[in-house]
Amino acid sequence: MKAPVRVAVTGAAGQISYSLLFRIASGEMLGKDQPVILQLLEITPALEALKGVAMELDDCAFPLLAGIVQSDDATVAFKDADYALLVGARPRGPGMERKDLLEANAAIFSAQGKALNDVASRNVKVLVVGNPANTNALIAQRNAPDLDPRNFTAMTRLDHNRALSQLAGKTGSSVNDITHMTIWGNHSSTQYPDLYQAKVAGAAAMDKVDQEWYENDFIPTVQQRGAAIIKARGASSAASAANAAIDHMRDWALGTNEGDWTSMGVYSDGSYGIQEGLIYSFPCTCKNGDWEIVQGVDINEFSREKMAATEQELAEERDAVAHLLP
Ligand code: NAX
């Protein structure tokens, strides 16, 4: 058996974590031969609820669960962390403007970035799930100057998986037949789900659907799926978000499928003309625990416009919190 790795999860008493933690502990994220120590962070008022979650984890008697740490102190929860899933965030309250939401979260993610910088493993792989995920990831990254910016990622895998499922439904195929799906940009309603590269059983997806469906049905459905779930369920996506977090981390740690790619919010190096330093979702491949932005994807005029719109939104979010960035 391998030596255990340390997996920190924030917002650990919340609804996404209630699905996520059990799957991490059962080996679905890092493999059935990889023991894990869960290091759980919550705010002080939620520690009692967290205790209940930890009791349930104990009661599963997971063979791979080598320990549980519970804390309201980020420097305890992130100590030597090999993986950090930043799920906890401040939700939008009544009367809160977008700017207030960005600022409230900037405070949380600055503190967590600093704590990661001070105590986490130098190779820590960070996934930000808490919204606004891309900008929260940027804030954490900027507050962790001693860590490689490539260690910080934001989750657009749920959007990617939603797009796979919509396309499979439309073409009467299985999600297993679909490759080369791409989500560009922000995890928000400006995201651009791109079908121009996607393939269904090896054939171009755009030859199987019409432009009208693509523009007026597929794109808005994927962009608005989070809101549709809230309307139907009365609560935001939880199990599917946890599943996407598992997929994102598993691919990063263990590699993407040969001949395919996934979508990840990563530090832009200027690829495709996207401003350097933004955390922007690109098509990525992963190998040996590292990710790479896929190069050479053809960008037509339609795509260029949509990629620029979501880039613009991310630049605005960054500028709105600029006074809080080091
Ligand atoms: P919940 O409100 O159920 O849970 C959040 C938990 O975080 C709470 O227990 C809260 O006490 C804790 N928390 C708040 N501030 C914290 C801090 N500073 N340190 C540690 N813990 C803290 O929300 P849940 O449904 O689990 O969603 C969590 C986040 O994921 C939200 O921001 C949500 O918007 C975001 N989502 C992101 C998605 C994505 O694709 N990137 C999709 C699903 C989800 O909407």
CSV table of N, CA, C and O in Angstrom, one decimal, residues 114-214:
chain,number,residue,atom,x,y,z
A,114,LYS,N,-2.8,32.6,1.4
A,114,LYS,CA,-1.7,32.8,2.3
A,114,LYS,C,-1.4,31.6,3.1
A,114,LYS,O,-0.2,31.2,3.3
A,115,ALA,N,-2.4,31.0,3.6
A,115,ALA,CA,-2.2,29.8,4.4
A,115,ALA,C,-1.6,28.6,3.6
A,115,ALA,O,-0.7,27.9,4.0
A,116,LEU,N,-2.1,28.5,2.4
A,116,LEU,CA,-1.5,27.4,1.5
A,116,LEU,C,0.0,27.7,1.2
A,116,LEU,O,0.8,26.9,1.3
A,117,ASN,N,0.3,29.0,1.0
A,117,ASN,CA,1.6,29.4,0.8
A,117,ASN,C,2.5,29.1,1.9
A,117,ASN,O,3.7,28.7,1.8
A,118,ASP,N,2.0,29.2,3.1
A,118,ASP,CA,2.8,29.1,4.3
A,118,ASP,C,3.0,27.6,4.7
A,118,ASP,O,4.1,27.2,5.2
A,119,VAL,N,2.0,26.8,4.6
A,119,VAL,CA,2.0,25.4,5.2
A,119,VAL,C,1.8,24.2,4.3
A,119,VAL,O,2.1,23.1,4.6
A,120,ALA,N,1.3,24.5,3.0
A,120,ALA,CA,1.0,23.3,2.2
A,120,ALA,C,2.2,22.7,1.6
A,120,ALA,O,3.3,23.4,1.5
A,121,SER,N,2.1,21.5,1.0
A,121,SER,CA,3.2,20.9,0.2
A,121,SER,C,3.5,21.9,-0.9
A,121,SER,O,2.6,22.5,-1.4
A,122,ARG,N,4.8,21.9,-1.3
A,122,ARG,CA,5.2,22.8,-2.4
A,122,ARG,C,4.6,22.4,-3.7
A,122,ARG,O,4.5,23.1,-4.7
A,123,ASN,N,4.1,21.1,-3.8
A,123,ASN,CA,3.5,20.6,-5.0
A,123,ASN,C,1.9,20.5,-4.9
A,123,ASN,O,1.3,19.8,-5.7
A,124,VAL,N,1.4,21.2,-3.9
A,124,VAL,CA,-0.1,21.1,-3.7
A,124,VAL,C,-0.8,21.4,-4.9
A,124,VAL,O,-0.5,22.3,-5.7
A,125,LYS,N,-1.8,20.6,-5.2
A,125,LYS,CA,-2.7,20.8,-6.3
A,125,LYS,C,-4.0,21.4,-5.8
A,125,LYS,O,-4.7,20.7,-5.0
A,126,VAL,N,-4.3,22.6,-6.2
A,126,VAL,CA,-5.5,23.3,-5.6
A,126,VAL,C,-6.6,23.4,-6.7
A,126,VAL,O,-6.3,23.8,-7.8
A,127,LEU,N,-7.8,23.0,-6.3
A,127,LEU,CA,-9.0,23.2,-7.1
A,127,LEU,C,-9.9,24.1,-6.4
A,127,LEU,O,-10.4,23.8,-5.3
A,128,VAL,N,-10.3,25.2,-7.0
A,128,VAL,CA,-11.3,26.1,-6.4
A,128,VAL,C,-12.7,25.7,-7.1
A,128,VAL,O,-12.8,25.8,-8.3
A,129,VAL,N,-13.6,25.4,-6.2
A,129,VAL,CA,-15.0,25.1,-6.6
A,129,VAL,C,-15.9,26.3,-6.2
A,129,VAL,O,-16.8,26.7,-6.9
A,130,GLY,N,-15.7,26.9,-5.0
A,130,GLY,CA,-16.5,27.9,-4.5
A,130,GLY,C,-16.5,29.1,-5.4
A,130,GLY,O,-15.5,29.6,-6.0
A,131,ASN,N,-17.7,29.7,-5.6
A,131,ASN,CA,-17.9,30.7,-6.6
A,131,ASN,C,-17.6,32.1,-6.1
A,131,ASN,O,-17.8,32.3,-4.9
A,132,PRO,N,-17.3,33.1,-6.9
A,132,PRO,CA,-16.9,32.9,-8.3
A,132,PRO,C,-15.6,32.2,-8.5
A,132,PRO,O,-14.5,32.8,-8.1
A,133,ALA,N,-15.6,31.0,-9.0
A,133,ALA,CA,-14.5,30.1,-8.8
A,133,ALA,C,-13.2,30.5,-9.5
A,133,ALA,O,-12.1,30.5,-8.9
A,134,ASN,N,-13.3,31.1,-10.7
A,134,ASN,CA,-12.1,31.5,-11.4
A,134,ASN,C,-11.4,32.6,-10.7
A,134,ASN,O,-10.2,32.6,-10.5
A,135,THR,N,-12.2,33.6,-10.3
A,135,THR,CA,-11.6,34.8,-9.6
A,135,THR,C,-11.1,34.4,-8.2
A,135,THR,O,-10.1,34.9,-7.8
A,136,ASN,N,-11.8,33.5,-7.6
A,136,ASN,CA,-11.3,33.1,-6.2
A,136,ASN,C,-10.0,32.4,-6.4
A,136,ASN,O,-9.1,32.5,-5.5
A,137,ALA,N,-9.9,31.6,-7.4
A,137,ALA,CA,-8.6,30.9,-7.7
A,137,ALA,C,-7.5,31.9,-7.9
A,137,ALA,O,-6.3,31.7,-7.5
A,138,LEU,N,-7.8,32.9,-8.7
A,138,LEU,CA,-6.8,34.0,-9.0
A,138,LEU,C,-6.4,34.7,-7.7
A,138,LEU,O,-5.2,34.9,-7.5
A,139,ILE,N,-7.3,34.9,-6.8
A,139,ILE,CA,-7.0,35.6,-5.6
A,139,ILE,C,-6.1,34.7,-4.7
A,139,ILE,O,-5.1,35.2,-4.2
A,140,ALA,N,-6.5,33.5,-4.6
A,140,ALA,CA,-5.7,32.5,-3.8
A,140,ALA,C,-4.2,32.5,-4.4
A,140,ALA,O,-3.2,32.5,-3.7
A,141,GLN,N,-4.2,32.3,-5.7
A,141,GLN,CA,-2.9,32.2,-6.4
A,141,GLN,C,-2.0,33.4,-6.1
A,141,GLN,O,-0.8,33.3,-5.8
A,142,ARG,N,-2.6,34.6,-6.2
A,142,ARG,CA,-1.8,35.8,-6.1
A,142,ARG,C,-1.3,36.0,-4.6
A,142,ARG,O,-0.4,36.7,-4.4
A,143,ASN,N,-2.0,35.4,-3.7
A,143,ASN,CA,-1.6,35.4,-2.3
A,143,ASN,C,-0.6,34.3,-1.9
A,143,ASN,O,-0.3,34.2,-0.7
A,144,ALA,N,-0.2,33.6,-2.9
A,144,ALA,CA,0.7,32.4,-2.6
A,144,ALA,C,1.9,32.6,-3.5
A,144,ALA,O,2.2,31.7,-4.4
A,145,PRO,N,2.8,33.6,-3.2
A,145,PRO,CA,3.9,33.9,-4.1
A,145,PRO,C,4.9,32.8,-4.2
A,145,PRO,O,5.7,32.7,-5.1
A,146,ASP,N,5.0,32.0,-3.1
A,146,ASP,CA,6.0,30.9,-3.1
A,146,ASP,C,5.6,29.7,-3.8
A,146,ASP,O,6.4,28.7,-3.9
A,147,LEU,N,4.4,29.6,-4.3
A,147,LEU,CA,3.9,28.4,-5.0
A,147,LEU,C,3.8,28.7,-6.5
A,147,LEU,O,3.5,29.9,-6.9
A,148,ASP,N,4.0,27.7,-7.3
A,148,ASP,CA,3.9,27.8,-8.7
A,148,ASP,C,2.4,28.2,-9.1
A,148,ASP,O,1.5,27.5,-8.6
A,149,PRO,N,2.2,29.2,-9.9
A,149,PRO,CA,0.8,29.6,-10.2
A,149,PRO,C,0.1,28.4,-10.9
A,149,PRO,O,-1.1,28.4,-10.9
A,150,ARG,N,0.8,27.5,-11.5
A,150,ARG,CA,0.2,26.3,-12.1
A,150,ARG,C,-0.5,25.4,-11.1
A,150,ARG,O,-1.2,24.5,-11.5
A,151,ASN,N,-0.2,25.6,-9.8
A,151,ASN,CA,-0.8,24.8,-8.8
A,151,ASN,C,-2.2,25.1,-8.6
A,151,ASN,O,-2.9,24.4,-7.8
A,152,PHE,N,-2.7,26.3,-9.1
A,152,PHE,CA,-4.0,26.8,-8.8
A,152,PHE,C,-5.0,26.6,-10.0
A,152,PHE,O,-4.7,27.1,-11.1
A,153,THR,N,-6.1,25.9,-9.8
A,153,THR,CA,-7.0,25.7,-10.9
A,153,THR,C,-8.4,26.0,-10.4
A,153,THR,O,-8.7,26.0,-9.2
A,154,ALA,N,-9.3,26.2,-11.4
A,154,ALA,CA,-10.7,26.4,-11.0
A,154,ALA,C,-11.6,25.4,-11.8
A,154,ALA,O,-11.2,24.9,-12.9
A,155,MET,N,-12.7,25.1,-11.2
A,155,MET,CA,-13.5,24.0,-11.8
A,155,MET,C,-14.5,24.5,-12.9
A,155,MET,O,-15.4,25.2,-12.6
A,156,THR,N,-14.3,24.0,-14.1
A,156,THR,CA,-15.3,24.1,-15.1
A,156,THR,C,-15.7,22.7,-15.6
A,156,THR,O,-16.3,22.5,-16.7
A,157,ARG,N,-15.3,21.7,-14.9
A,157,ARG,CA,-15.5,20.3,-15.3
A,157,ARG,C,-17.0,20.0,-15.2
A,157,ARG,O,-17.5,19.2,-16.0
A,158,LEU,N,-17.8,20.6,-14.3
A,158,LEU,CA,-19.2,20.4,-14.3
A,158,LEU,C,-19.8,20.9,-15.6
A,158,LEU,O,-20.7,20.2,-16.2
A,159,ASP,N,-19.4,22.0,-16.0
A,159,ASP,CA,-19.9,22.6,-17.3
A,159,ASP,C,-19.5,21.6,-18.5
A,159,ASP,O,-20.3,21.4,-19.4
A,160,HIS,N,-18.3,21.1,-18.4
A,160,HIS,CA,-17.8,20.2,-19.4
A,160,HIS,C,-18.7,18.9,-19.5
A,160,HIS,O,-19.2,18.5,-20.5
A,161,ASN,N,-19.0,18.4,-18.3
A,161,ASN,CA,-19.8,17.2,-18.2
A,161,ASN,C,-21.2,17.4,-18.6
A,161,ASN,O,-21.9,16.6,-19.3
A,162,ARG,N,-21.7,18.6,-18.3
A,162,ARG,CA,-23.1,19.0,-18.7
A,162,ARG,C,-23.1,19.0,-20.2
A,162,ARG,O,-24.1,18.6,-20.9
A,163,ALA,N,-22.1,19.6,-20.9
A,163,ALA,CA,-22.0,19.7,-22.3
A,163,ALA,C,-22.0,18.3,-23.0
A,163,ALA,O,-22.7,18.0,-24.0
A,164,LEU,N,-21.2,17.4,-22.4
A,164,LEU,CA,-21.1,16.0,-22.9
A,164,LEU,C,-22.5,15.4,-22.9
A,164,LEU,O,-23.0,14.8,-23.9
A,165,SER,N,-23.2,15.6,-21.8
A,165,SER,CA,-24.5,14.9,-21.6
A,165,SER,C,-25.6,15.5,-22.6
A,165,SER,O,-26.4,14.8,-23.2
A,166,GLN,N,-25.5,16.8,-22.8
A,166,GLN,CA,-26.5,17.5,-23.7
A,166,GLN,C,-26.2,17.0,-25.1
A,166,GLN,O,-27.2,16.7,-25.9
A,167,LEU,N,-25.0,16.9,-25.5
A,167,LEU,CA,-24.6,16.5,-26.9
A,167,LEU,C,-25.0,15.0,-27.1
A,167,LEU,O,-25.5,14.6,-28.2
A,168,ALA,N,-24.7,14.2,-26.1
A,168,ALA,CA,-25.1,12.8,-26.2
A,168,ALA,C,-26.6,12.6,-26.4
A,168,ALA,O,-27.0,11.9,-27.2
A,169,GLY,N,-27.3,13.4,-25.6
A,169,GLY,CA,-28.8,13.3,-25.7
A,169,GLY,C,-29.3,13.7,-27.1
A,169,GLY,O,-30.1,13.0,-27.7
A,170,LYS,N,-28.7,14.8,-27.6
A,170,LYS,CA,-29.2,15.3,-28.9
A,170,LYS,C,-28.9,14.3,-30.0
A,170,LYS,O,-29.6,14.2,-31.0
A,171,THR,N,-27.7,13.7,-30.0
A,171,THR,CA,-27.2,12.9,-31.1
A,171,THR,C,-27.6,11.4,-30.9
A,171,THR,O,-27.2,10.5,-31.7
A,172,GLY,N,-28.3,11.1,-29.8
A,172,GLY,CA,-28.6,9.7,-29.5
A,172,GLY,C,-27.4,8.8,-29.3
A,172,GLY,O,-27.5,7.6,-29.7
A,173,SER,N,-26.4,9.4,-28.8
A,173,SER,CA,-25.2,8.6,-28.6
A,173,SER,C,-24.9,8.5,-27.1
A,173,SER,O,-25.6,9.0,-26.2
A,174,SER,N,-23.8,7.8,-26.7
A,174,SER,CA,-23.4,7.7,-25.3
A,174,SER,C,-22.3,8.7,-25.0
A,174,SER,O,-21.5,9.1,-25.9
A,175,VAL,N,-22.3,9.2,-23.8
A,175,VAL,CA,-21.2,10.1,-23.4
A,175,VAL,C,-19.8,9.5,-23.7
A,175,VAL,O,-18.8,10.2,-24.0
A,176,ASN,N,-19.8,8.1,-23.7
A,176,ASN,CA,-18.5,7.5,-24.0
A,176,ASN,C,-18.0,7.7,-25.4
A,176,ASN,O,-16.8,7.5,-25.7
A,177,ASP,N,-19.0,8.0,-26.3
A,177,ASP,CA,-18.6,8.2,-27.7
A,177,ASP,C,-18.1,9.6,-28.0
A,177,ASP,O,-17.6,9.9,-29.1
A,178,ILE,N,-18.2,10.5,-27.0
A,178,ILE,CA,-17.9,11.9,-27.3
A,178,ILE,C,-16.5,12.3,-26.7
A,178,ILE,O,-16.1,12.0,-25.6
A,179,THR,N,-15.7,13.0,-27.6
A,179,THR,CA,-14.4,13.4,-27.2
A,179,THR,C,-14.2,14.9,-27.6
A,179,THR,O,-15.1,15.4,-28.3
A,180,HIS,N,-13.1,15.5,-27.1
A,180,HIS,CA,-12.7,16.8,-27.5
A,180,HIS,C,-13.8,17.9,-27.3
A,180,HIS,O,-14.0,18.8,-28.1
A,181,MET,N,-14.5,17.8,-26.2
A,181,MET,CA,-15.4,18.8,-25.7
A,181,MET,C,-14.5,19.9,-25.1
A,181,MET,O,-13.5,19.7,-24.5
A,182,THR,N,-15.0,21.2,-25.2
A,182,THR,CA,-14.2,22.3,-24.6
A,182,THR,C,-15.1,23.3,-24.0
A,182,THR,O,-16.1,23.7,-24.6
A,183,ILE,N,-14.8,23.7,-22.8
A,183,ILE,CA,-15.4,24.9,-22.2
A,183,ILE,C,-14.3,25.9,-22.1
A,183,ILE,O,-13.3,25.7,-21.5
A,184,TRP,N,-14.6,27.1,-22.7
A,184,TRP,CA,-13.6,28.2,-22.6
A,184,TRP,C,-14.1,29.2,-21.6
A,184,TRP,O,-15.3,29.5,-21.5
A,185,GLY,N,-13.2,29.8,-20.8
A,185,GLY,CA,-13.4,31.0,-20.0
A,185,GLY,C,-13.9,30.8,-18.6
A,185,GLY,O,-13.3,30.0,-17.8
A,186,ASN,N,-14.9,31.5,-18.2
A,186,ASN,CA,-15.3,31.7,-16.8
A,186,ASN,C,-16.4,30.6,-16.5
A,186,ASN,O,-17.2,30.3,-17.4
A,187,HIS,N,-16.4,30.1,-15.3
A,187,HIS,CA,-17.5,29.3,-14.8
A,187,HIS,C,-18.6,30.2,-14.4
A,187,HIS,O,-18.8,30.6,-13.3
A,188,SER,N,-19.3,30.7,-15.5
A,188,SER,CA,-20.5,31.6,-15.3
A,188,SER,C,-21.3,31.5,-16.5
A,188,SER,O,-20.9,30.8,-17.5
A,189,SER,N,-22.3,32.3,-16.6
A,189,SER,CA,-23.1,32.3,-17.8
A,189,SER,C,-22.5,32.8,-19.1
A,189,SER,O,-23.0,32.7,-20.2
A,190,THR,N,-21.3,33.4,-18.9
A,190,THR,CA,-20.5,33.8,-20.2
A,190,THR,C,-19.6,32.7,-20.7
A,190,THR,O,-19.0,32.9,-21.8
A,191,GLN,N,-19.5,31.6,-20.0
A,191,GLN,CA,-18.7,30.5,-20.5
A,191,GLN,C,-19.0,30.2,-21.9
A,191,GLN,O,-20.2,30.3,-22.3
A,192,TYR,N,-18.1,29.6,-22.7
A,192,TYR,CA,-18.3,29.3,-24.1
A,192,TYR,C,-18.1,27.8,-24.3
A,192,TYR,O,-17.0,27.3,-24.3
A,193,PRO,N,-19.2,27.0,-24.3
A,193,PRO,CA,-19.1,25.6,-24.6
A,193,PRO,C,-18.9,25.4,-26.1
A,193,PRO,O,-19.8,25.7,-26.9
A,194,ASP,N,-17.8,24.9,-26.6
A,194,ASP,CA,-17.4,24.9,-28.0
A,194,ASP,C,-17.5,23.5,-28.6
A,194,ASP,O,-16.9,22.6,-28.1
A,195,LEU,N,-18.4,23.4,-29.6
A,195,LEU,CA,-18.6,22.1,-30.2
A,195,LEU,C,-17.8,21.9,-31.5
A,195,LEU,O,-17.8,20.9,-32.1
A,196,TYR,N,-17.0,23.0,-31.9
A,196,TYR,CA,-16.4,22.9,-33.2
A,196,TYR,C,-15.3,21.8,-33.2
A,196,TYR,O,-14.9,21.3,-34.3
A,197,GLN,N,-14.7,21.5,-32.1
A,197,GLN,CA,-13.7,20.5,-32.0
A,197,GLN,C,-14.2,19.1,-31.6
A,197,GLN,O,-13.6,18.1,-31.7
A,198,ALA,N,-15.5,19.1,-31.0
A,198,ALA,CA,-16.0,17.9,-30.4
A,198,ALA,C,-16.3,16.8,-31.5
A,198,ALA,O,-16.6,17.1,-32.7
A,199,LYS,N,-16.1,15.6,-31.1
A,199,LYS,CA,-16.4,14.5,-32.0
A,199,LYS,C,-17.4,13.5,-31.3
A,199,LYS,O,-17.4,13.3,-30.1
A,200,VAL,N,-18.2,12.9,-32.2
A,200,VAL,CA,-19.2,11.9,-31.7
A,200,VAL,C,-18.8,10.6,-32.5
A,200,VAL,O,-18.8,10.6,-33.7
A,201,ALA,N,-18.3,9.7,-31.8
A,201,ALA,CA,-17.8,8.4,-32.4
A,201,ALA,C,-16.8,8.7,-33.5
A,201,ALA,O,-16.9,8.1,-34.6
A,202,GLY,N,-16.0,9.7,-33.2
A,202,GLY,CA,-14.9,10.0,-34.2
A,202,GLY,C,-15.3,11.0,-35.3
A,202,GLY,O,-14.4,11.4,-36.0
A,203,ALA,N,-16.6,11.3,-35.4
A,203,ALA,CA,-17.0,12.2,-36.5
A,203,ALA,C,-17.3,13.6,-35.9
A,203,ALA,O,-17.7,13.7,-34.7
A,204,ALA,N,-17.2,14.6,-36.7
A,204,ALA,CA,-17.3,16.0,-36.2
A,204,ALA,C,-18.8,16.2,-35.7
A,204,ALA,O,-19.7,15.9,-36.4
A,205,ALA,N,-18.8,16.7,-34.4
A,205,ALA,CA,-20.1,16.9,-33.8
A,205,ALA,C,-21.0,17.9,-34.6
A,205,ALA,O,-22.2,17.7,-34.7
A,206,MET,N,-20.3,18.9,-35.2
A,206,MET,CA,-21.1,19.9,-35.9
A,206,MET,C,-21.7,19.4,-37.1
A,206,MET,O,-22.6,20.1,-37.7
A,207,ASP,N,-21.3,18.2,-37.6
A,207,ASP,CA,-22.0,17.6,-38.8
A,207,ASP,C,-23.2,16.9,-38.4
A,207,ASP,O,-24.0,16.5,-39.2
A,208,LYS,N,-23.4,16.7,-37.1
A,208,LYS,CA,-24.5,15.9,-36.6
A,208,LYS,C,-25.6,16.8,-36.0
A,208,LYS,O,-26.7,16.3,-35.6
A,209,VAL,N,-25.3,18.1,-35.8
A,209,VAL,CA,-26.3,19.0,-35.2
A,209,VAL,C,-26.4,20.2,-36.1
A,209,VAL,O,-25.4,20.5,-36.9
A,210,ASP,N,-27.4,21.0,-36.0
A,210,ASP,CA,-27.4,22.2,-36.8
A,210,ASP,C,-27.1,23.4,-36.0
A,210,ASP,O,-27.1,23.4,-34.8
A,211,GLN,N,-26.7,24.5,-36.7
A,211,GLN,CA,-26.2,25.7,-36.1
A,211,GLN,C,-27.2,26.3,-35.2
A,211,GLN,O,-26.9,26.8,-34.1
A,212,GLU,N,-28.5,26.2,-35.6
A,212,GLU,CA,-29.6,26.8,-34.9
A,212,GLU,C,-29.7,26.1,-33.5
A,212,GLU,O,-29.8,26.8,-32.5
A,213,TRP,N,-29.6,24.8,-33.4
A,213,TRP,CA,-29.6,24.1,-32.1
A,213,TRP,C,-28.4,24.5,-31.3
A,213,TRP,O,-28.5,24.7,-30.1
A,214,TYR,N,-27.2,24.5,-32.0
A,214,TYR,CA,-26.0,24.8,-31.3
A,214,TYR,C,-26.1,26.2,-30.6
A,214,TYR,O,-25.8,26.3,-29.4
